[in-house]
């Protein structure tokens, strides 16, 4: 996903594969063999890039609306491929 923000905090959890996650000015790699999860504060710009095929779980409280998109979705998971 390109850089975006939400009105509620999120927890990102790498289930399978590896993901490069940038939250504000900090970039880290999430994977089951390293950092497994991170917290994204509300309204904090962040982006996610799959480094390998895998699955990431996102956990949120409240309605998630991407800034500028006008559409929302609830908690869920997304599969990603490199």
Tab-separated table of C-alpha atoms in Angstrom:
chain	number	residue	atom	x	y	z
A	1	UNK	CA	0.000	0.000	0.000
A	2	UNK	CA	1.186	3.506	-0.709
A	3	UNK	CA	1.542	6.033	2.117
A	4	UNK	CA	-1.778	6.601	3.872
A	5	UNK	CA	-3.255	7.188	7.341
A	6	UNK	CA	-6.349	6.113	9.285
A	7	UNK	CA	-8.405	7.799	11.979
A	8	UNK	CA	-7.910	4.818	14.337
A	9	UNK	CA	-4.818	2.904	15.526
A	10	UNK	CA	-3.883	-0.394	13.886
A	11	UNK	CA	-1.807	-3.404	14.845
A	12	UNK	CA	-0.035	-5.086	11.904
A	13	UNK	CA	0.962	-8.744	12.323
A	14	UNK	CA	3.029	-10.737	9.807
A	15	UNK	CA	1.428	-14.186	9.548
A	16	UNK	CA	3.557	-15.503	6.669
A	17	UNK	CA	6.232	-13.878	4.522
A	18	UNK	CA	8.071	-10.610	5.048
A	19	UNK	CA	6.828	-7.020	4.816
A	20	UNK	CA	8.608	-3.680	4.834
A	21	UNK	CA	6.548	-1.307	6.977
A	22	UNK	CA	7.225	2.407	7.298
A	23	UNK	CA	5.455	4.234	10.133
A	24	UNK	CA	6.284	7.926	10.138
A	25	UNK	CA	10.085	8.071	9.684
A	26	UNK	CA	10.750	4.525	10.960
A	27	UNK	CA	11.091	1.548	8.592
A	28	UNK	CA	11.181	-2.042	9.801
A	29	UNK	CA	10.695	-5.541	8.431
A	30	UNK	CA	7.876	-7.655	9.843
A	31	UNK	CA	8.188	-11.441	9.574
A	32	UNK	CA	7.624	-14.501	11.758
A	33	UNK	CA	11.423	-14.842	12.051
A	34	UNK	CA	12.002	-11.269	13.278
A	35	UNK	CA	9.730	-8.458	14.427
A	36	UNK	CA	6.289	-10.053	14.234
A	37	UNK	CA	4.101	-6.975	14.755
A	38	UNK	CA	3.977	-3.217	15.108
A	39	UNK	CA	1.464	-0.594	16.203
A	40	UNK	CA	0.448	2.225	13.874
A	41	UNK	CA	-0.909	5.184	15.880
A	42	UNK	CA	-4.071	6.927	14.671
A	43	UNK	CA	-3.444	9.488	11.907
A	44	UNK	CA	0.210	8.386	11.513
A	45	UNK	CA	1.263	8.140	7.838
A	46	UNK	CA	2.391	4.608	7.009
A	47	UNK	CA	3.004	2.311	4.058
A	48	UNK	CA	3.415	-1.437	3.591
A	49	UNK	CA	5.388	-3.298	0.918
A	50	UNK	CA	5.474	-7.074	0.603
A	51	UNK	CA	9.060	-8.345	0.339
A	52	UNK	CA	7.882	-11.927	-0.257
A	53	UNK	CA	4.542	-13.616	-0.828
A	54	UNK	CA	2.674	-13.866	2.458
A	55	UNK	CA	-0.199	-12.801	4.688
A	56	UNK	CA	-0.570	-9.875	7.057
A	57	UNK	CA	-3.289	-9.471	9.668
A	58	UNK	CA	-4.468	-5.955	10.505
A	59	UNK	CA	-6.334	-5.376	13.758
A	60	UNK	CA	-8.282	-2.146	14.272
A	61	UNK	CA	-10.864	-0.691	16.627
A	62	UNK	CA	-13.512	1.388	14.908
A	63	UNK	CA	-14.131	2.152	11.267
A	64	UNK	CA	-11.047	2.417	9.051
A	65	UNK	CA	-11.196	5.159	6.436
A	66	UNK	CA	-8.135	5.964	4.358
A	67	UNK	CA	-7.499	9.683	4.266
A	68	UNK	CA	-8.974	11.051	1.059
A	69	UNK	CA	-10.623	7.794	-0.049
A	70	UNK	CA	-14.067	8.170	1.483
A	71	UNK	CA	-14.506	4.384	1.780
A	72	UNK	CA	-14.201	2.254	4.880
A	73	UNK	CA	-13.616	-1.329	5.902
A	74	UNK	CA	-13.466	-3.239	9.146
A	75	UNK	CA	-10.778	-5.441	10.610
A	76	UNK	CA	-9.466	-8.117	8.327
A	77	UNK	CA	-6.542	-9.682	6.609
A	78	UNK	CA	-5.011	-9.219	3.214
A	79	UNK	CA	-2.861	-11.529	1.172
A	80	UNK	CA	0.057	-9.935	-0.647
A	81	UNK	CA	2.555	-11.089	-3.196
A	82	UNK	CA	5.967	-9.447	-3.752
